[in-house]
PDB file of C-alpha atoms in Angstrom:
ATOM      1  CA  MET Z   1     -39.951 -20.068  12.586  1.00 80.00           C
ATOM      2  CA  LEU Z   2     -37.089 -17.669  12.326  1.00 89.00           C
ATOM      3  CA  LYS Z   3     -38.289 -14.207  11.199  1.00 90.00           C
ATOM      4  CA  THR Z   4     -35.709 -14.095   8.899  1.00 91.00           C
ATOM      5  CA  GLU Z   5     -36.918 -17.452   7.423  1.00 89.00           C
ATOM      6  CA  THR Z   6     -40.476 -16.259   7.144  1.00 89.00           C
ATOM      7  CA  PRO Z   7     -41.880 -15.565   3.780  1.00 89.00           C
ATOM      8  CA  SER Z   8     -43.070 -11.917   3.488  1.00 88.00           C
ATOM      9  CA  THR Z   9     -46.869 -11.113   3.714  1.00 90.00           C
ATOM     10  CA  GLN Z  10     -46.206  -7.963   1.719  1.00 89.00           C
ATOM     11  CA  HIS Z  11     -45.191  -9.290  -1.153  1.00 91.00           C
ATOM     12  CA  ALA Z  12     -46.602 -12.657  -1.605  1.00 92.00           C
ATOM     13  CA  GLN Z  13     -47.212 -11.650  -5.358  1.00 94.00           C
ATOM     14  CA  LEU Z  14     -43.528 -10.701  -5.839  1.00 95.00           C
ATOM     15  CA  ASP Z  15     -43.207 -12.614  -9.249  1.00 95.00           C
ATOM     16  CA  GLN Z  16     -46.316 -10.826 -10.830  1.00 96.00           C
ATOM     17  CA  TYR Z  17     -44.509  -7.192 -10.460  1.00 97.00           C
ATOM     18  CA  SER Z  18     -43.923  -5.051 -12.873  1.00 97.00           C
ATOM     19  CA  VAL Z  19     -40.126  -4.248 -12.910  1.00 98.00           C
ATOM     20  CA  GLU Z  20     -40.968  -0.695 -11.200  1.00 97.00           C
ATOM     21  CA  ALA Z  21     -42.771  -2.093  -8.481  1.00 97.00           C
ATOM     22  CA  LEU Z  22     -40.329  -5.088  -8.187  1.00 97.00           C
ATOM     23  CA  VAL Z  23     -37.301  -2.515  -7.754  1.00 97.00           C
ATOM     24  CA  ALA Z  24     -38.997  -0.128  -5.675  1.00 97.00           C
ATOM     25  CA  ALA Z  25     -40.054  -2.958  -3.203  1.00 96.00           C
ATOM     26  CA  LEU Z  26     -36.328  -4.495  -3.161  1.00 96.00           C
ATOM     27  CA  VAL Z  27     -35.019  -0.843  -2.515  1.00 96.00           C
ATOM     28  CA  ASP Z  28     -37.626   0.501   0.096  1.00 95.00           C
ATOM     29  CA  ASP Z  29     -37.200  -2.777   2.134  1.00 94.00           C
ATOM     30  CA  GLN Z  30     -33.814  -2.028   2.784  1.00 94.00           C
ATOM     31  CA  ALA Z  31     -34.447   0.876   4.736  1.00 94.00           C
ATOM     32  CA  GLN Z  32     -35.644  -1.426   7.535  1.00 95.00           C
ATOM     33  CA  ALA Z  33     -31.854  -2.454   7.513  1.00 97.00           C
ATOM     34  CA  VAL Z  34     -30.857   0.899   8.758  1.00 97.00           C
ATOM     35  CA  GLN Z  35     -33.774   1.070  11.083  1.00 97.00           C
ATOM     36  CA  ALA Z  36     -33.035  -2.469  12.697  1.00 98.00           C
ATOM     37  CA  VAL Z  37     -29.354  -0.939  13.324  1.00 98.00           C
ATOM     38  CA  GLN Z  38     -30.512   2.378  14.986  1.00 98.00           C
ATOM     39  CA  ALA Z  39     -32.598   0.259  17.331  1.00 98.00           C
ATOM     40  CA  ALA Z  40     -29.531  -1.376  18.193  1.00 98.00           C
ATOM     41  CA  GLU Z  41     -27.322   1.522  18.922  1.00 98.00           C
ATOM     42  CA  SER Z  42     -26.832   0.621  22.634  1.00 98.00           C
ATOM     43  CA  SER Z  43     -25.304  -2.667  22.246  1.00 98.00           C
ATOM     44  CA  ILE Z  44     -23.394  -1.345  19.489  1.00 98.00           C
ATOM     45  CA  VAL Z  45     -21.894   1.427  21.711  1.00 98.00           C
ATOM     46  CA  ALA Z  46     -21.415  -1.460  24.755  1.00 98.00           C
ATOM     47  CA  ALA Z  47     -19.367  -3.299  21.850  1.00 98.00           C
ATOM     48  CA  VAL Z  48     -17.305  -0.678  21.136  1.00 98.00           C
ATOM     49  CA  ARG Z  49     -16.533  -0.186  24.552  1.00 98.00           C
ATOM     50  CA  ALA Z  50     -15.543  -3.079  25.507  1.00 98.00           C
ATOM     51  CA  MET Z  51     -13.525  -3.512  22.397  1.00 98.00           C
ATOM     52  CA  ALA Z  52     -11.549  -0.413  22.525  1.00 98.00           C
ATOM     53  CA  PRO Z  53      -9.203  -1.386  25.840  1.00 98.00           C
ATOM     54  CA  ARG Z  54      -8.654  -4.915  24.580  1.00 98.00           C
ATOM     55  CA  ILE Z  55      -7.455  -4.192  21.003  1.00 98.00           C
ATOM     56  CA  ALA Z  56      -5.272  -1.133  22.399  1.00 97.00           C
ATOM     57  CA  ALA Z  57      -3.682  -3.575  24.606  1.00 97.00           C
ATOM     58  CA  GLY Z  58      -2.686  -5.685  21.717  1.00 97.00           C
ATOM     59  CA  GLY Z  59      -5.619  -7.687  20.528  1.00 98.00           C
ATOM     60  CA  ARG Z  60      -6.669  -8.576  17.208  1.00 98.00           C
ATOM     61  CA  LEU Z  61     -10.210  -8.560  15.509  1.00 98.00           C
ATOM     62  CA  ILE Z  62     -11.125 -12.244  14.533  1.00 98.00           C
ATOM     63  CA  TYR Z  63     -14.113 -12.387  12.211  1.00 98.00           C
ATOM     64  CA  VAL Z  64     -16.357 -15.466  12.138  1.00 98.00           C
ATOM     65  CA  GLY Z  65     -19.390 -16.266   9.783  1.00 97.00           C
ATOM     66  CA  ALA Z  66     -20.750 -18.319   7.199  1.00 96.00           C
ATOM     67  CA  GLY Z  67     -22.340 -17.607   3.570  1.00 94.00           C
ATOM     68  CA  THR Z  68     -22.900 -13.886   3.305  1.00 95.00           C
ATOM     69  CA  SER Z  69     -22.179 -13.012   6.835  1.00 96.00           C
ATOM     70  CA  GLY Z  70     -18.729 -14.592   6.768  1.00 96.00           C
ATOM     71  CA  ARG Z  71     -18.149 -12.979   3.746  1.00 97.00           C
ATOM     72  CA  LEU Z  72     -18.749  -9.568   5.014  1.00 98.00           C
ATOM     73  CA  GLY Z  73     -16.724 -10.263   7.801  1.00 98.00           C
ATOM     74  CA  ILE Z  74     -13.687 -10.702   5.536  1.00 97.00           C
ATOM     75  CA  LEU Z  75     -14.605  -7.922   3.569  1.00 97.00           C
ATOM     76  CA  ASP Z  76     -14.640  -5.902   6.604  1.00 98.00           C
ATOM     77  CA  SER Z  77     -11.158  -7.314   7.919  1.00 98.00           C
ATOM     78  CA  VAL Z  78      -9.371  -6.839   4.526  1.00 97.00           C
ATOM     79  CA  GLU Z  79     -10.267  -3.007   4.389  1.00 96.00           C
ATOM     80  CA  LEU Z  80      -8.809  -1.927   7.567  1.00 97.00           C
ATOM     81  CA  PHE Z  81      -5.366  -2.025   6.066  1.00 95.00           C
ATOM     82  CA  PRO Z  82      -5.671   0.429   3.536  1.00 93.00           C
ATOM     83  CA  THR Z  83      -8.305   2.547   5.404  1.00 94.00           C
ATOM     84  CA  PHE Z  84      -6.303   2.700   8.756  1.00 96.00           C
ATOM     85  CA  SER Z  85      -3.110   0.986   8.048  1.00 94.00           C
ATOM     86  CA  TRP Z  86      -4.075  -1.645  10.421  1.00 97.00           C
ATOM     87  CA  PRO Z  87      -1.681  -4.614  10.299  1.00 96.00           C
ATOM     88  CA  HIS Z  88      -3.137  -7.568   8.445  1.00 96.00           C
ATOM     89  CA  GLU Z  89      -2.328  -9.900  11.569  1.00 98.00           C
ATOM     90  CA  ARG Z  90      -4.785  -8.216  13.775  1.00 98.00           C
ATOM     91  CA  ALA Z  91      -7.626  -8.418  11.261  1.00 98.00           C
ATOM     92  CA  ILE Z  92      -8.403 -12.149  10.891  1.00 98.00           C
ATOM     93  CA  ALA Z  93     -11.622 -13.470   9.327  1.00 98.00           C
ATOM     94  CA  LEU Z  94     -12.925 -17.232   9.595  1.00 98.00           C
ATOM     95  CA  LEU Z  95     -15.419 -18.252   6.861  1.00 97.00           C
ATOM     96  CA  ALA Z  96     -17.106 -21.682   7.133  1.00 96.00           C
ATOM     97  CA  GLY Z  97     -15.833 -23.903   4.147  1.00 95.00           C
ATOM     98  CA  GLY Z  98     -12.555 -21.998   4.181  1.00 91.00           C
ATOM     99  CA  LEU Z  99     -11.604 -18.894   1.871  1.00 86.00           C
ATOM    100  CA  GLY Z 100     -12.874 -20.696  -1.305  1.00 88.00           C
ATOM    101  CA  ALA Z 101     -16.027 -20.292   0.316  1.00 88.00           C
ATOM    102  CA  MET Z 102     -15.786 -16.672  -0.720  1.00 92.00           C
ATOM    103  CA  PHE Z 103     -16.355 -17.527  -4.210  1.00 90.00           C
ATOM    104  CA  GLU Z 104     -18.484 -20.652  -4.205  1.00 87.00           C
ATOM    105  CA  ALA Z 105     -20.947 -21.819  -1.571  1.00 81.00           C
ATOM    106  CA  VAL Z 106     -19.365 -24.904   0.180  1.00 83.00           C
ATOM    107  CA  GLU Z 107     -22.638 -26.670   1.131  1.00 77.00           C
ATOM    108  CA  GLY Z 108     -22.741 -28.244   4.687  1.00 85.00           C
ATOM    109  CA  ALA Z 109     -19.900 -26.346   6.335  1.00 90.00           C
ATOM    110  CA  GLU Z 110     -21.979 -24.046   8.392  1.00 94.00           C
ATOM    111  CA  ASP Z 111     -23.337 -27.232  10.175  1.00 93.00           C
ATOM    112  CA  ASP Z 112     -20.176 -27.993  11.453  1.00 95.00           C
ATOM    113  CA  ARG Z 113     -19.855 -27.100  15.252  1.00 97.00           C
ATOM    114  CA  SER Z 114     -16.734 -28.735  15.605  1.00 97.00           C
ATOM    115  CA  LYS Z 115     -15.111 -27.279  12.607  1.00 97.00           C
ATOM    116  CA  GLY Z 116     -15.888 -23.733  13.916  1.00 98.00           C
ATOM    117  CA  ALA Z 117     -14.322 -24.471  17.338  1.00 98.00           C
ATOM    118  CA  SER Z 118     -11.463 -26.051  15.918  1.00 98.00           C
ATOM    119  CA  ASP Z 119     -10.762 -23.563  13.106  1.00 98.00           C
ATOM    120  CA  LEU Z 120     -10.755 -20.768  16.118  1.00 98.00           C
ATOM    121  CA  ARG Z 121      -8.625 -22.538  18.231  1.00 98.00           C
ATOM    122  CA  LEU Z 122      -5.937 -22.912  15.442  1.00 98.00           C
ATOM    123  CA  LEU Z 123      -5.832 -19.046  15.546  1.00 98.00           C
ATOM    124  CA  TYR Z 124      -4.692 -19.419  19.265  1.00 98.00           C
ATOM    125  CA  PRO Z 125      -7.110 -16.996  20.741  1.00 98.00           C
ATOM    126  CA  VAL Z 126      -6.167 -15.004  23.905  1.00 98.00           C
ATOM    127  CA  TYR Z 127      -7.838 -12.601  26.427  1.00 98.00           C
ATOM    128  CA  ASN Z 128      -7.213  -9.573  24.294  1.00 98.00           C
ATOM    129  CA  ASP Z 129      -8.593 -10.769  21.419  1.00 98.00           C
ATOM    130  CA  VAL Z 130     -12.240  -9.541  19.978  1.00 98.00           C
ATOM    131  CA  VAL Z 131     -14.064 -12.546  18.359  1.00 98.00           C
ATOM    132  CA  LEU Z 132     -17.088 -10.653  16.199  1.00 98.00           C
ATOM    133  CA  LEU Z 133     -19.398 -13.969  15.478  1.00 98.00           C
ATOM    134  CA  VAL Z 134     -21.972 -12.905  12.830  1.00 98.00           C
ATOM    135  CA  ALA Z 135     -25.045 -15.188  11.428  1.00 98.00           C
ATOM    136  CA  ALA Z 136     -28.503 -13.837  10.614  1.00 97.00           C
ATOM    137  CA  SER Z 137     -30.280 -16.916  12.011  1.00 96.00           C
ATOM    138  CA  GLY Z 138     -28.184 -16.552  15.455  1.00 97.00           C
ATOM    139  CA  THR Z 139     -27.790 -20.504  15.304  1.00 97.00           C
ATOM    140  CA  THR Z 140     -25.244 -21.492  12.975  1.00 97.00           C
ATOM    141  CA  PRO Z 141     -23.759 -24.288  14.243  1.00 97.00           C
ATOM    142  CA  TYR Z 142     -20.039 -23.348  12.949  1.00 98.00           C
ATOM    143  CA  VAL Z 143     -20.412 -19.932  14.408  1.00 98.00           C
ATOM    144  CA  LEU Z 144     -21.681 -21.591  18.015  1.00 98.00           C
ATOM    145  CA  GLY Z 145     -18.597 -23.383  17.967  1.00 98.00           C
ATOM    146  CA  ALA Z 146     -16.275 -20.980  17.575  1.00 98.00           C
ATOM    147  CA  LEU Z 147     -18.190 -18.797  20.292  1.00 98.00           C
ATOM    148  CA  GLN Z 148     -17.491 -21.669  22.768  1.00 98.00           C
ATOM    149  CA  ALA Z 149     -14.161 -21.993  21.696  1.00 98.00           C
ATOM    150  CA  ALA Z 150     -13.597 -18.231  22.200  1.00 98.00           C
ATOM    151  CA  ARG Z 151     -15.207 -18.048  25.470  1.00 98.00           C
ATOM    152  CA  THR Z 152     -12.983 -20.945  26.516  1.00 98.00           C
ATOM    153  CA  VAL Z 153     -10.446 -18.536  26.866  1.00 97.00           C
ATOM    154  CA  GLY Z 154     -11.782 -15.243  27.697  1.00 98.00           C
ATOM    155  CA  ALA Z 155     -11.820 -13.605  24.304  1.00 98.00           C
ATOM    156  CA  LEU Z 156     -14.128 -11.022  24.167  1.00 98.00           C
ATOM    157  CA  THR Z 157     -17.001 -12.288  22.081  1.00 98.00           C
ATOM    158  CA  VAL Z 158     -19.539  -9.913  20.187  1.00 98.00           C
ATOM    159  CA  GLY Z 159     -22.625 -11.903  18.790  1.00 98.00           C
ATOM    160  CA  ILE Z 160     -24.593 -10.501  15.541  1.00 98.00           C
ATOM    161  CA  ALA Z 161     -27.844 -12.141  14.703  1.00 98.00           C
ATOM    162  CA  ASN Z 162     -30.912 -11.073  12.701  1.00 97.00           C
ATOM    163  CA  ASN Z 163     -33.176 -12.537  15.055  1.00 96.00           C
ATOM    164  CA  VAL Z 164     -34.396 -11.851  18.512  1.00 97.00           C
ATOM    165  CA  GLY Z 165     -33.587 -14.520  21.223  1.00 96.00           C
ATOM    166  CA  THR Z 166     -30.906 -16.545  19.657  1.00 97.00           C
ATOM    167  CA  PRO Z 167     -28.005 -19.012  21.213  1.00 98.00           C
ATOM    168  CA  LEU Z 168     -25.426 -16.388  19.390  1.00 98.00           C
ATOM    169  CA  THR Z 169     -26.523 -12.935  20.960  1.00 98.00           C
ATOM    170  CA  GLY Z 170     -27.854 -14.676  24.420  1.00 98.00           C
ATOM    171  CA  ASP Z 171     -24.294 -16.388  25.068  1.00 98.00           C
ATOM    172  CA  ALA Z 172     -21.849 -13.946  23.527  1.00 98.00           C
ATOM    173  CA  ASP Z 173     -20.035 -11.385  25.874  1.00 98.00           C
ATOM    174  CA  ILE Z 174     -22.353  -8.476  24.511  1.00 98.00           C
ATOM    175  CA  GLY Z 175     -25.276  -9.750  21.656  1.00 98.00           C
ATOM    176  CA  ILE Z 176     -26.394  -7.267  18.827  1.00 98.00           C
ATOM    177  CA  THR Z 177     -29.582  -8.290  17.785  1.00 98.00           C
ATOM    178  CA  ILE Z 178     -30.475  -6.485  14.208  1.00 98.00           C
ATOM    179  CA  ASP Z 179     -34.364  -7.371  13.885  1.00 97.00           C
ATOM    180  CA  THR Z 180     -34.510  -7.249   9.990  1.00 97.00           C
ATOM    181  CA  GLY Z 181     -37.540  -9.150   9.888  1.00 95.00           C
ATOM    182  CA  ALA Z 182     -38.596 -11.341   6.800  1.00 94.00           C
ATOM    183  CA  GLU Z 183     -37.078 -10.767   3.336  1.00 95.00           C
ATOM    184  CA  VAL Z 184     -38.866  -9.368   0.123  1.00 95.00           C
ATOM    185  CA  ILE Z 185     -37.451 -13.115  -1.069  1.00 95.00           C
ATOM    186  CA  SER Z 186     -38.051 -15.424   1.777  1.00 94.00           C
ATOM    187  CA  GLY Z 187     -35.000 -16.409   3.537  1.00 92.00           C
ATOM    188  CA  SER Z 188     -32.682 -14.330   1.209  1.00 93.00           C
ATOM    189  CA  THR Z 189     -30.563 -12.752   3.929  1.00 94.00           C
ATOM    190  CA  ARG Z 190     -28.160 -11.783   1.392  1.00 94.00           C
ATOM    191  CA  LEU Z 191     -30.851  -8.562   1.300  1.00 96.00           C
ATOM    192  CA  LYS Z 192     -31.648  -6.518   4.356  1.00 96.00           C
ATOM    193  CA  ALA Z 193     -30.336  -8.730   6.619  1.00 97.00           C
ATOM    194  CA  GLY Z 194     -27.028  -8.659   5.142  1.00 97.00           C
ATOM    195  CA  THR Z 195     -26.985  -5.035   4.885  1.00 98.00           C
ATOM    196  CA  ALA Z 196     -27.589  -4.381   8.178  1.00 98.00           C
ATOM    197  CA  GLN Z 197     -24.534  -7.123   9.062  1.00 98.00           C
ATOM    198  CA  LYS Z 198     -22.422  -4.630   7.087  1.00 98.00           C
ATOM    199  CA  ILE Z 199     -23.682  -1.238   8.790  1.00 98.00           C
ATOM    200  CA  VAL Z 200     -23.078  -3.044  12.140  1.00 98.00           C
ATOM    201  CA  LEU Z 201     -19.254  -4.364  10.851  1.00 98.00           C
ATOM    202  CA  ASN Z 202     -18.502  -0.682   9.559  1.00 98.00           C
ATOM    203  CA  THR Z 203     -19.649   0.857  12.633  1.00 98.00           C
ATOM    204  CA  LEU Z 204     -17.921  -1.261  15.003  1.00 98.00           C
ATOM    205  CA  SER Z 205     -14.697  -1.198  13.206  1.00 98.00           C
ATOM    206  CA  SER Z 206     -14.480   2.557  12.418  1.00 98.00           C
ATOM    207  CA  ALA Z 207     -15.579   3.557  15.827  1.00 98.00           C
ATOM    208  CA  LEU Z 208     -12.825   1.440  17.196  1.00 98.00           C
ATOM    209  CA  MET Z 209     -10.366   3.133  14.686  1.00 98.00           C
ATOM    210  CA  VAL Z 210     -11.326   6.498  15.857  1.00 98.00           C
ATOM    211  CA  ARG Z 211     -10.890   5.446  19.365  1.00 97.00           C
ATOM    212  CA  LEU Z 212      -7.267   4.171  18.431  1.00 97.00           C
ATOM    213  CA  ASN Z 213      -6.594   7.698  17.311  1.00 97.00           C
ATOM    214  CA  LYS Z 214      -6.587   6.591  13.392  1.00 97.00           C
ATOM    215  CA  VAL Z 215      -8.496   9.585  12.685  1.00 97.00           C
ATOM    216  CA  TYR Z 216      -7.563  13.122  13.074  1.00 97.00           C
ATOM    217  CA  GLY Z 217     -11.093  15.244  13.301  1.00 96.00           C
ATOM    218  CA  ASN Z 218     -13.175  13.187  10.563  1.00 97.00           C
ATOM    219  CA  LEU Z 219      -9.612  12.886   8.396  1.00 96.00           C
ATOM    220  CA  MET Z 220      -8.313   9.486   7.428  1.00 95.00           C
ATOM    221  CA  VAL Z 221      -5.034  10.340   8.401  1.00 96.00           C
ATOM    222  CA  ASP Z 222      -3.735   6.974   9.180  1.00 95.00           C
ATOM    223  CA  LEU Z 223      -4.260   5.541   5.680  1.00 93.00           C
ATOM    224  CA  HIS Z 224      -1.693   3.337   3.688  1.00 89.00           C
ATOM    225  CA  ALA Z 225      -0.925   4.994   0.316  1.00 91.00           C
ATOM    226  CA  THR Z 226      -0.630   1.558  -1.857  1.00 88.00           C
ATOM    227  CA  ASN Z 227      -1.726   2.852  -5.113  1.00 93.00           C
ATOM    228  CA  ALA Z 228      -1.918   6.446  -6.971  1.00 94.00           C
ATOM    229  CA  LYS Z 229      -5.503   6.980  -5.969  1.00 94.00           C
ATOM    230  CA  LEU Z 230      -4.375   6.649  -2.167  1.00 93.00           C
ATOM    231  CA  VAL Z 231      -1.335   8.730  -2.893  1.00 95.00           C
ATOM    232  CA  GLU Z 232      -3.553  11.454  -4.291  1.00 96.00           C
ATOM    233  CA  ARG Z 233      -5.923  11.219  -1.503  1.00 96.00           C
ATOM    234  CA  ALA Z 234      -2.959  11.489   1.112  1.00 96.00           C
ATOM    235  CA  VAL Z 235      -1.990  14.663  -0.628  1.00 97.00           C
ATOM    236  CA  ARG Z 236      -5.607  16.202  -0.403  1.00 97.00           C
ATOM    237  CA  LEU Z 237      -5.920  15.246   3.359  1.00 97.00           C
ATOM    238  CA  THR Z 238      -2.318  16.840   4.325  1.00 97.00           C
ATOM    239  CA  MET Z 239      -3.765  19.906   2.418  1.00 97.00           C
ATOM    240  CA  HIS Z 240      -7.046  20.147   4.207  1.00 97.00           C
ATOM    241  CA  ALA Z 241      -5.208  19.621   7.466  1.00 97.00           C
ATOM    242  CA  THR Z 242      -2.810  22.230   7.264  1.00 97.00           C
ATOM    243  CA  GLY Z 243      -3.638  24.527   4.660  1.00 97.00           C
ATOM    244  CA  VAL Z 244      -0.418  24.368   2.735  1.00 97.00           C
ATOM    245  CA  ASP Z 245      -0.729  23.645  -1.049  1.00 97.00           C
ATOM    246  CA  ALA Z 246      -0.078  20.599  -3.088  1.00 97.00           C
ATOM    247  CA  ALA Z 247       3.570  21.009  -3.638  1.00 97.00           C
ATOM    248  CA  ILE Z 248       4.321  21.586  -0.059  1.00 97.00           C
ATOM    249  CA  ALA Z 249       2.190  18.670   1.098  1.00 96.00           C
ATOM    250  CA  ARG Z 250       3.545  16.362  -1.418  1.00 97.00           C
ATOM    251  CA  GLY Z 251       7.133  17.116  -0.407  1.00 96.00           C
ATOM    252  CA  VAL Z 252       6.851  16.681   2.716  1.00 97.00           C
ATOM    253  CA  LEU Z 253       4.897  13.613   2.193  1.00 97.00           C
ATOM    254  CA  GLU Z 254       7.752  12.008   0.057  1.00 96.00           C
ATOM    255  CA  ARG Z 255      10.041  12.886   3.049  1.00 96.00           C
ATOM    256  CA  CYS Z 256       8.035  10.721   5.474  1.00 96.00           C
ATOM    257  CA  HIS Z 257       6.834   7.881   2.921  1.00 95.00           C
ATOM    258  CA  PHE Z 258       3.183   9.322   2.930  1.00 96.00           C
ATOM    259  CA  GLN Z 259       2.458   9.119   6.389  1.00 96.00           C
ATOM    260  CA  VAL Z 260      -0.211  11.454   6.569  1.00 97.00           C
ATOM    261  CA  LYS Z 261      -0.195  11.921  10.362  1.00 97.00           C
ATOM    262  CA  VAL Z 262       3.451  12.675  10.642  1.00 97.00           C
ATOM    263  CA  ALA Z 263       3.176  15.125   7.671  1.00 97.00           C
ATOM    264  CA  ILE Z 264       0.665  17.001   9.516  1.00 97.00           C
ATOM    265  CA  VAL Z 265       2.180  16.912  12.586  1.00 97.00           C
ATOM    266  CA  ALA Z 266       5.496  18.430  11.132  1.00 96.00           C
ATOM    267  CA  LEU Z 267       3.722  21.098   8.841  1.00 97.00           C
ATOM    268  CA  LEU Z 268       1.736  22.331  12.110  1.00 96.00           C
ATOM    269  CA  ASN Z 269       4.476  22.136  14.575  1.00 96.00           C
ATOM    270  CA  ASN Z 270       7.086  23.443  11.974  1.00 95.00           C
ATOM    271  CA  THR Z 271       9.316  20.618  13.171  1.00 95.00           C
ATOM    272  CA  SER Z 272      11.451  17.557  11.454  1.00 96.00           C
ATOM    273  CA  ILE Z 273      10.025  14.525  10.332  1.00 97.00           C
ATOM    274  CA  GLU Z 274      11.731  12.813  13.085  1.00 97.00           C
ATOM    275  CA  ASP Z 275      10.519  14.977  16.024  1.00 96.00           C
ATOM    276  CA  ALA Z 276       7.086  14.664  14.245  1.00 96.00           C
ATOM    277  CA  GLN Z 277       7.380  10.909  14.507  1.00 96.00           C
ATOM    278  CA  SER Z 278       8.481  10.961  18.118  1.00 97.00           C
ATOM    279  CA  LEU Z 279       5.835  12.982  19.039  1.00 96.00           C
ATOM    280  CA  LEU Z 280       3.368  10.725  17.663  1.00 97.00           C
ATOM    281  CA  ASP Z 281       5.144   7.856  19.303  1.00 96.00           C
ATOM    282  CA  GLU Z 282       4.531   9.594  22.657  1.00 96.00           C
ATOM    283  CA  SER Z 283       1.348  10.183  22.085  1.00 96.00           C
ATOM    284  CA  ASP Z 284      -0.005   6.742  20.916  1.00 95.00           C
ATOM    285  CA  GLY Z 285      -0.605   8.307  17.427  1.00 96.00           C
ATOM    286  CA  ASN Z 286      -2.767  11.236  18.576  1.00 97.00           C
ATOM    287  CA  VAL Z 287      -2.302  14.156  16.174  1.00 97.00           C
ATOM    288  CA  ARG Z 288      -4.329  16.395  18.208  1.00 96.00           C
ATOM    289  CA  ALA Z 289      -2.440  15.432  21.259  1.00 96.00           C
ATOM    290  CA  THR Z 290       0.962  16.484  19.447  1.00 95.00           C
ATOM    291  CA  LEU Z 291      -0.096  20.087  18.377  1.00 92.00           C
ATOM    292  CA  LYS Z 292       1.464  22.884  19.843  1.00 79.00           C
ATOM    293  CA  PRO Z 293      -1.300  25.191  21.728  1.00 77.00           C
TER     294      PRO Z 293
END
């Protein structure tokens, strides 16, 4: 039996716990998710190193999963645009059962291996695409079908599973095993298995965006200011990076359509918006490389 399906020996009397003990058990168990991800750091590093050149060459991030794993892939994909201005068409998520399964479980969808393959093929994957395949069990047919289709065209495949020695991690180009073990509630991989998966996906995409010059220092300088909160964040980031006051930061940002990178380069180099944009274009968006010594 898979570890993620095995009932926990530590909490066999869970239904008899006091509320205090119940909450403590659920919270404490989540700590093991972090430990499992830490144990997998070397494979996460290998994945980032392999992903970066393909995405820099124009590839897409394609997430594939079922149930909780698939929903976490959707979450990671949609957050890349507001956080890093990453194009929607270059972060695509496939969920067994279709997007409707985001809100209501579609029974049996994860068992259709041929559907996973056909859904992936409909995206016309190519060599530079990176396919992130997530399944707690590591045996989900829908995900394995997508894996096979991705490998056929030479796309980079990264398999993420919560059990050791699974087909998903073994057959992918890079396997990331996050061995979270038995769940407090037997088989409920929406708990620490899901937490570990989210940490891995956050880490992969965030590290990738840093490597693609979407960050200056540790500042989110490529955000897309789509609402009032993000507009104010853009002002604060520009102030922090340049030392100017809010009025000056806002004025420059308004002139460059709230592109924080452009505002920072224009202010620190005392140059025009147009020249700042040109410098960034020449440096592949690397703020640090554009700054005068």
